[in-house]
mmCIF file of C-alpha atoms and ligand atoms in Angstrom:
data_model
loop_
_atom_site.group_PDB
_atom_site.id
_atom_site.type_symbol
_atom_site.label_atom_id
_atom_site.label_comp_id
_atom_site.label_asym_id
_atom_site.label_seq_id
_atom_site.Cartn_x
_atom_site.Cartn_y
_atom_site.Cartn_z
ATOM 1 C CA MET A 1 26.533 6.036 13.885
ATOM 2 C CA SER A 2 24.878 7.743 10.888
ATOM 3 C CA LYS A 3 26.442 10.847 9.375
ATOM 4 C CA ASP A 4 23.526 12.929 10.662
ATOM 5 C CA GLU A 5 24.092 11.592 14.159
ATOM 6 C CA GLN A 6 27.824 12.405 13.899
ATOM 7 C CA LYS A 7 26.935 15.968 12.929
ATOM 8 C CA ARG A 8 24.352 16.260 15.702
ATOM 9 C CA GLN A 9 26.825 15.061 18.334
ATOM 10 C CA SER A 10 29.463 17.570 17.185
ATOM 11 C CA ALA A 11 26.876 20.345 17.423
ATOM 12 C CA GLU A 12 25.854 19.232 20.929
ATOM 13 C CA THR A 13 29.476 19.287 22.118
ATOM 14 C CA ALA A 14 29.921 22.809 20.732
ATOM 15 C CA LEU A 15 27.020 24.006 22.894
ATOM 16 C CA ARG A 16 29.328 23.557 25.916
ATOM 17 C CA PHE A 17 31.348 26.553 24.705
ATOM 18 C CA VAL A 18 28.323 28.852 24.882
ATOM 19 C CA GLU A 19 28.298 31.010 27.998
ATOM 20 C CA ASP A 20 25.529 33.045 29.596
ATOM 21 C CA GLY A 21 25.073 36.518 28.129
ATOM 22 C CA MET A 22 27.072 35.748 24.967
ATOM 23 C CA ILE A 23 26.441 36.906 21.433
ATOM 24 C CA VAL A 24 27.322 33.798 19.432
ATOM 25 C CA GLY A 25 28.585 33.790 15.841
ATOM 26 C CA VAL A 26 26.670 31.162 13.896
ATOM 27 C CA GLY A 27 27.820 29.502 10.664
ATOM 28 C CA THR A 28 25.860 27.793 7.923
ATOM 29 C CA GLY A 29 25.050 24.245 6.831
ATOM 30 C CA SER A 30 23.448 21.008 7.971
ATOM 31 C CA THR A 31 25.792 20.549 10.972
ATOM 32 C CA VAL A 32 25.162 24.111 12.113
ATOM 33 C CA ALA A 33 21.414 23.501 11.776
ATOM 34 C CA TYR A 34 21.762 21.023 14.670
ATOM 35 C CA PHE A 35 23.721 23.632 16.619
ATOM 36 C CA ILE A 36 20.981 26.205 16.077
ATOM 37 C CA ASP A 37 18.335 23.738 17.233
ATOM 38 C CA GLY A 38 20.385 23.103 20.383
ATOM 39 C CA LEU A 39 20.942 26.815 20.927
ATOM 40 C CA ALA A 40 17.164 27.228 20.996
ATOM 41 C CA ARG A 41 17.145 25.362 24.323
ATOM 42 C CA MET A 42 19.474 28.041 25.752
ATOM 43 C CA ARG A 43 17.715 30.947 24.054
ATOM 44 C CA ASP A 44 16.960 32.789 27.290
ATOM 45 C CA ARG A 45 20.533 32.522 28.561
ATOM 46 C CA ILE A 46 22.273 34.152 25.596
ATOM 47 C CA LYS A 47 22.009 37.734 24.401
ATOM 48 C CA GLY A 48 21.688 36.631 20.770
ATOM 49 C CA THR A 49 23.636 35.721 17.650
ATOM 50 C CA VAL A 50 25.346 37.067 14.548
ATOM 51 C CA SER A 51 24.451 34.980 11.513
ATOM 52 C CA SER A 52 26.574 34.071 8.473
ATOM 53 C CA SER A 53 23.709 33.558 6.002
ATOM 54 C CA GLU A 54 20.067 34.225 5.234
ATOM 55 C CA GLN A 55 19.499 30.476 5.681
ATOM 56 C CA SER A 56 20.830 30.453 9.254
ATOM 57 C CA THR A 57 19.081 33.737 10.051
ATOM 58 C CA GLN A 58 15.728 32.206 9.109
ATOM 59 C CA ARG A 59 16.318 29.155 11.293
ATOM 60 C CA LEU A 60 17.508 31.278 14.231
ATOM 61 C CA ARG A 61 14.507 33.580 14.000
ATOM 62 C CA ALA A 62 12.116 30.634 13.662
ATOM 63 C CA HIS A 63 13.406 29.533 17.085
ATOM 64 C CA GLY A 64 12.898 33.030 18.484
ATOM 65 C CA ILE A 65 16.664 33.641 18.751
ATOM 66 C CA LYS A 66 17.754 37.249 18.293
ATOM 67 C CA VAL A 67 20.042 38.006 15.306
ATOM 68 C CA PHE A 68 22.254 41.105 15.513
ATOM 69 C CA ASP A 69 23.949 43.019 12.702
ATOM 70 C CA LEU A 70 27.718 42.461 13.081
ATOM 71 C CA ASN A 71 28.283 46.221 12.778
ATOM 72 C CA ALA A 72 26.295 46.772 15.964
ATOM 73 C CA VAL A 73 28.297 44.200 17.893
ATOM 74 C CA GLY A 74 32.021 44.470 17.106
ATOM 75 C CA SER A 75 34.025 41.408 18.080
ATOM 76 C CA LEU A 76 32.612 38.057 19.200
ATOM 77 C CA GLN A 77 33.800 35.643 21.866
ATOM 78 C CA LEU A 78 32.634 32.534 20.035
ATOM 79 C CA TYR A 79 31.969 31.420 16.465
ATOM 80 C CA VAL A 80 30.614 27.945 15.708
ATOM 81 C CA ASP A 81 30.619 26.657 12.139
ATOM 82 C CA GLY A 82 31.011 23.516 10.045
ATOM 83 C CA ALA A 83 33.498 22.827 7.248
ATOM 84 C CA ASP A 84 33.887 20.745 4.105
ATOM 85 C CA GLU A 85 37.451 19.633 4.908
ATOM 86 C CA CYS A 86 39.831 20.016 7.854
ATOM 87 C CA ASP A 87 43.588 19.287 7.898
ATOM 88 C CA PRO A 88 45.768 18.444 10.937
ATOM 89 C CA ASN A 89 46.623 22.153 11.401
ATOM 90 C CA ARG A 90 42.912 23.055 11.635
ATOM 91 C CA CYS A 91 43.044 24.750 8.225
ATOM 92 C CA LEU A 92 39.709 24.385 6.468
ATOM 93 C CA ILE A 93 37.940 24.324 3.148
ATOM 94 C CA LYS A 94 34.551 25.992 3.535
ATOM 95 C CA GLY A 95 31.856 27.301 1.237
ATOM 96 C CA GLY A 96 30.088 24.142 0.137
ATOM 97 C CA GLY A 97 26.921 25.979 1.174
ATOM 98 C CA GLY A 98 28.024 29.186 -0.556
ATOM 99 C CA ALA A 99 28.200 31.279 2.615
ATOM 100 C CA LEU A 100 31.999 31.583 2.745
ATOM 101 C CA THR A 101 32.292 35.372 2.645
ATOM 102 C CA ARG A 102 30.137 36.119 5.655
ATOM 103 C CA GLU A 103 31.614 33.081 7.396
ATOM 104 C CA LYS A 104 35.135 34.398 6.903
ATOM 105 C CA ILE A 105 34.182 37.844 8.163
ATOM 106 C CA ILE A 106 32.723 36.392 11.344
ATOM 107 C CA ALA A 107 35.651 33.996 11.857
ATOM 108 C CA GLN A 108 38.025 36.955 11.584
ATOM 109 C CA VAL A 109 36.347 38.953 14.362
ATOM 110 C CA SER A 110 35.866 35.998 16.708
ATOM 111 C CA HIS A 111 38.217 35.171 19.582
ATOM 112 C CA ARG A 112 37.389 31.452 19.450
ATOM 113 C CA PHE A 113 36.341 29.553 16.311
ATOM 114 C CA VAL A 114 34.905 26.134 17.096
ATOM 115 C CA CYS A 115 34.579 23.948 14.005
ATOM 116 C CA ILE A 116 32.074 21.078 14.064
ATOM 117 C CA ILE A 117 32.510 18.234 11.583
ATOM 118 C CA ASP A 118 31.999 14.530 11.012
ATOM 119 C CA ALA A 119 35.015 12.234 10.613
ATOM 120 C CA ALA A 120 34.794 11.991 6.795
ATOM 121 C CA LYS A 121 35.877 15.639 6.566
ATOM 122 C CA GLN A 122 39.287 15.062 8.135
ATOM 123 C CA VAL A 123 42.093 14.959 5.543
ATOM 124 C CA ASP A 124 45.888 15.022 5.613
ATOM 125 C CA VAL A 125 46.070 17.484 2.694
ATOM 126 C CA LEU A 126 43.242 19.835 1.676
ATOM 127 C CA GLY A 127 41.877 19.719 -1.860
ATOM 128 C CA ARG A 128 39.842 16.576 -2.376
ATOM 129 C CA PHE A 129 36.743 18.757 -1.852
ATOM 130 C CA PRO A 130 36.586 21.346 -4.677
ATOM 131 C CA LEU A 131 37.677 24.727 -3.339
ATOM 132 C CA PRO A 132 34.777 27.247 -3.444
ATOM 133 C CA ILE A 133 35.610 30.799 -4.487
ATOM 134 C CA GLU A 134 33.097 33.669 -4.477
ATOM 135 C CA VAL A 135 33.553 35.797 -7.613
ATOM 136 C CA ILE A 136 32.160 39.129 -8.835
ATOM 137 C CA PRO A 137 30.067 38.172 -11.911
ATOM 138 C CA MET A 138 31.976 40.373 -14.416
ATOM 139 C CA ALA A 139 35.255 38.689 -13.439
ATOM 140 C CA ARG A 140 34.005 35.166 -14.045
ATOM 141 C CA SER A 141 36.253 34.506 -17.070
ATOM 142 C CA SER A 142 39.331 36.386 -15.888
ATOM 143 C CA VAL A 143 39.271 34.633 -12.509
ATOM 144 C CA ALA A 144 38.791 31.248 -14.208
ATOM 145 C CA ARG A 145 41.893 31.919 -16.362
ATOM 146 C CA ALA A 146 43.938 32.909 -13.300
ATOM 147 C CA ILE A 147 42.925 29.690 -11.556
ATOM 148 C CA ASP A 148 43.797 27.669 -14.647
ATOM 149 C CA ALA A 149 47.269 29.200 -14.512
ATOM 150 C CA LEU A 150 47.592 28.075 -10.885
ATOM 151 C CA GLY A 151 46.827 24.476 -11.944
ATOM 152 C CA GLY A 152 43.193 24.153 -10.836
ATOM 153 C CA GLN A 153 40.110 23.304 -12.883
ATOM 154 C CA PRO A 154 37.426 25.911 -12.212
ATOM 155 C CA VAL A 155 33.769 24.875 -12.560
ATOM 156 C CA TRP A 156 31.057 27.513 -12.319
ATOM 157 C CA ARG A 157 28.371 26.517 -9.782
ATOM 158 C CA ASP A 158 25.127 26.546 -11.760
ATOM 159 C CA ASP A 159 22.245 28.788 -10.737
ATOM 160 C CA VAL A 160 23.843 29.930 -7.501
ATOM 161 C CA VAL A 161 23.765 33.557 -6.443
ATOM 162 C CA THR A 162 25.311 34.193 -3.039
ATOM 163 C CA ASP A 163 23.707 36.319 -0.320
ATOM 164 C CA ASN A 164 26.041 39.062 -1.615
ATOM 165 C CA GLY A 165 24.860 38.811 -5.249
ATOM 166 C CA ASN A 166 27.925 37.005 -6.594
ATOM 167 C CA GLY A 167 28.705 33.630 -8.176
ATOM 168 C CA ILE A 168 30.733 30.645 -6.964
ATOM 169 C CA LEU A 169 33.545 28.875 -8.799
ATOM 170 C CA ASP A 170 34.437 25.425 -7.483
ATOM 171 C CA VAL A 171 38.075 24.605 -8.135
ATOM 172 C CA HIS A 172 38.842 20.925 -8.724
ATOM 173 C CA GLY A 173 42.163 19.120 -8.896
ATOM 174 C CA LEU A 174 44.096 21.059 -6.267
ATOM 175 C CA ARG A 175 46.430 19.439 -3.761
ATOM 176 C CA ILE A 176 46.861 22.221 -1.259
ATOM 177 C CA ALA A 177 50.256 21.634 0.365
ATOM 178 C CA ASP A 178 50.584 25.295 1.424
ATOM 179 C CA PRO A 179 47.088 26.515 2.409
ATOM 180 C CA VAL A 180 48.295 29.879 3.777
ATOM 181 C CA GLY A 181 50.309 30.593 0.614
ATOM 182 C CA LEU A 182 47.472 29.643 -1.730
ATOM 183 C CA GLU A 183 44.952 31.693 0.247
ATOM 184 C CA ARG A 184 47.286 34.692 0.023
ATOM 185 C CA ALA A 185 47.899 34.202 -3.707
ATOM 186 C CA LEU A 186 44.208 33.862 -4.569
ATOM 187 C CA ASN A 187 43.353 36.901 -2.450
ATOM 188 C CA GLN A 188 45.451 38.938 -4.911
ATOM 189 C CA VAL A 189 43.329 38.039 -7.959
ATOM 190 C CA PRO A 190 41.010 40.929 -8.928
ATOM 191 C CA GLY A 191 37.379 39.826 -8.913
ATOM 192 C CA ILE A 192 37.783 37.199 -6.214
ATOM 193 C CA VAL A 193 35.699 38.254 -3.238
ATOM 194 C CA THR A 194 36.553 35.378 -0.916
ATOM 195 C CA VAL A 195 38.497 32.128 -1.109
ATOM 196 C CA GLY A 196 36.988 29.210 0.792
ATOM 197 C CA LEU A 197 40.363 28.441 2.366
ATOM 198 C CA PHE A 198 40.397 29.250 6.068
ATOM 199 C CA ALA A 199 44.136 28.961 6.682
ATOM 200 C CA GLN A 200 45.342 32.426 7.674
ATOM 201 C CA ARG A 201 42.596 32.284 10.274
ATOM 202 C CA PRO A 202 42.094 28.545 10.957
ATOM 203 C CA ALA A 203 39.738 27.022 13.515
ATOM 204 C CA ASP A 204 40.885 27.118 17.139
ATOM 205 C CA ILE A 205 39.045 23.996 18.202
ATOM 206 C CA VAL A 206 37.804 21.116 16.065
ATOM 207 C CA ILE A 207 35.055 18.754 17.225
ATOM 208 C CA VAL A 208 34.801 15.488 15.286
ATOM 209 C CA ASP A 209 31.806 13.194 15.792
ATOM 210 C CA GLY A 210 31.140 14.883 19.142
ATOM 211 C CA LEU A 211 34.719 14.615 20.427
ATOM 212 C CA GLN A 212 37.054 17.572 20.844
ATOM 213 C CA ARG A 213 40.206 16.816 18.817
ATOM 214 C CA SER A 214 42.235 19.994 19.271
HETATM 215 C C1 5RP B 1 28.801 26.672 4.168
HETATM 216 C C2 5RP B 1 29.894 25.898 4.787
HETATM 217 C C3 5RP B 1 29.530 24.703 5.595
HETATM 218 O O1 5RP B 1 30.056 24.846 6.865
HETATM 219 C C4 5RP B 1 30.082 23.473 4.953
HETATM 220 O O2 5RP B 1 29.634 23.395 3.606
HETATM 221 C C5 5RP B 1 29.673 22.201 5.700
HETATM 222 O O3 5RP B 1 28.304 21.987 5.576
HETATM 223 P P1 5RP B 1 27.558 20.760 6.238
HETATM 224 O O4 5RP B 1 27.576 20.981 7.710
HETATM 225 O O5 5RP B 1 26.169 20.820 5.639
HETATM 226 O O6 5RP B 1 28.274 19.502 5.827
HETATM 227 O O7 5RP B 1 31.059 26.207 4.661
HETATM 228 O O8 5RP B 1 29.280 27.692 3.340
#
């Protein structure tokens, strides 16, 4: 099975969690693109969506799917999103597509977070994929120094401005044995907007190559 087919099958399985009348939280990325295309078939059965990026909003609207402002909706029953890495405790690295801040906000207000991945993203310990961190531009150097002190190698992502007007640092060389602790520690660094570690609020359900694993 090709990687694209693995992603498509995970997205198709996630559609089973969508119920009539729902407002569905929608993530970002190539796996989620398949989910959005599938959601289009159920367009008339759902109330609409809350989107985690301009990219997903465009795709949703192109399918005629309604996109609500999160502030008008409150909490969500279901959030479906991809990830860059997933450990056995369903802790994730996210943000390869740069949408981590809005993704984390939606994950936080959702009762059920269904994560859709292909098998290559399963790891025993997070950190092989560089950890994305969204940073306020004026704190670029100070945040990089703080990350250095924590033992990571920060690399500024060239020419990327997030939907929120910030930059992204990708942190290489981390072996994240304590994802909750590292997420907490990085959240304390002034200038960091969001850490792409989803450990304090992990996924509830992980679908790998179309099969529900947890
Ligand atoms: C975007 C994300 C994506 O979910 C993650 O990068 C996975 O993307 P893809 O489905 O294209 O492999 O966190 O910020």
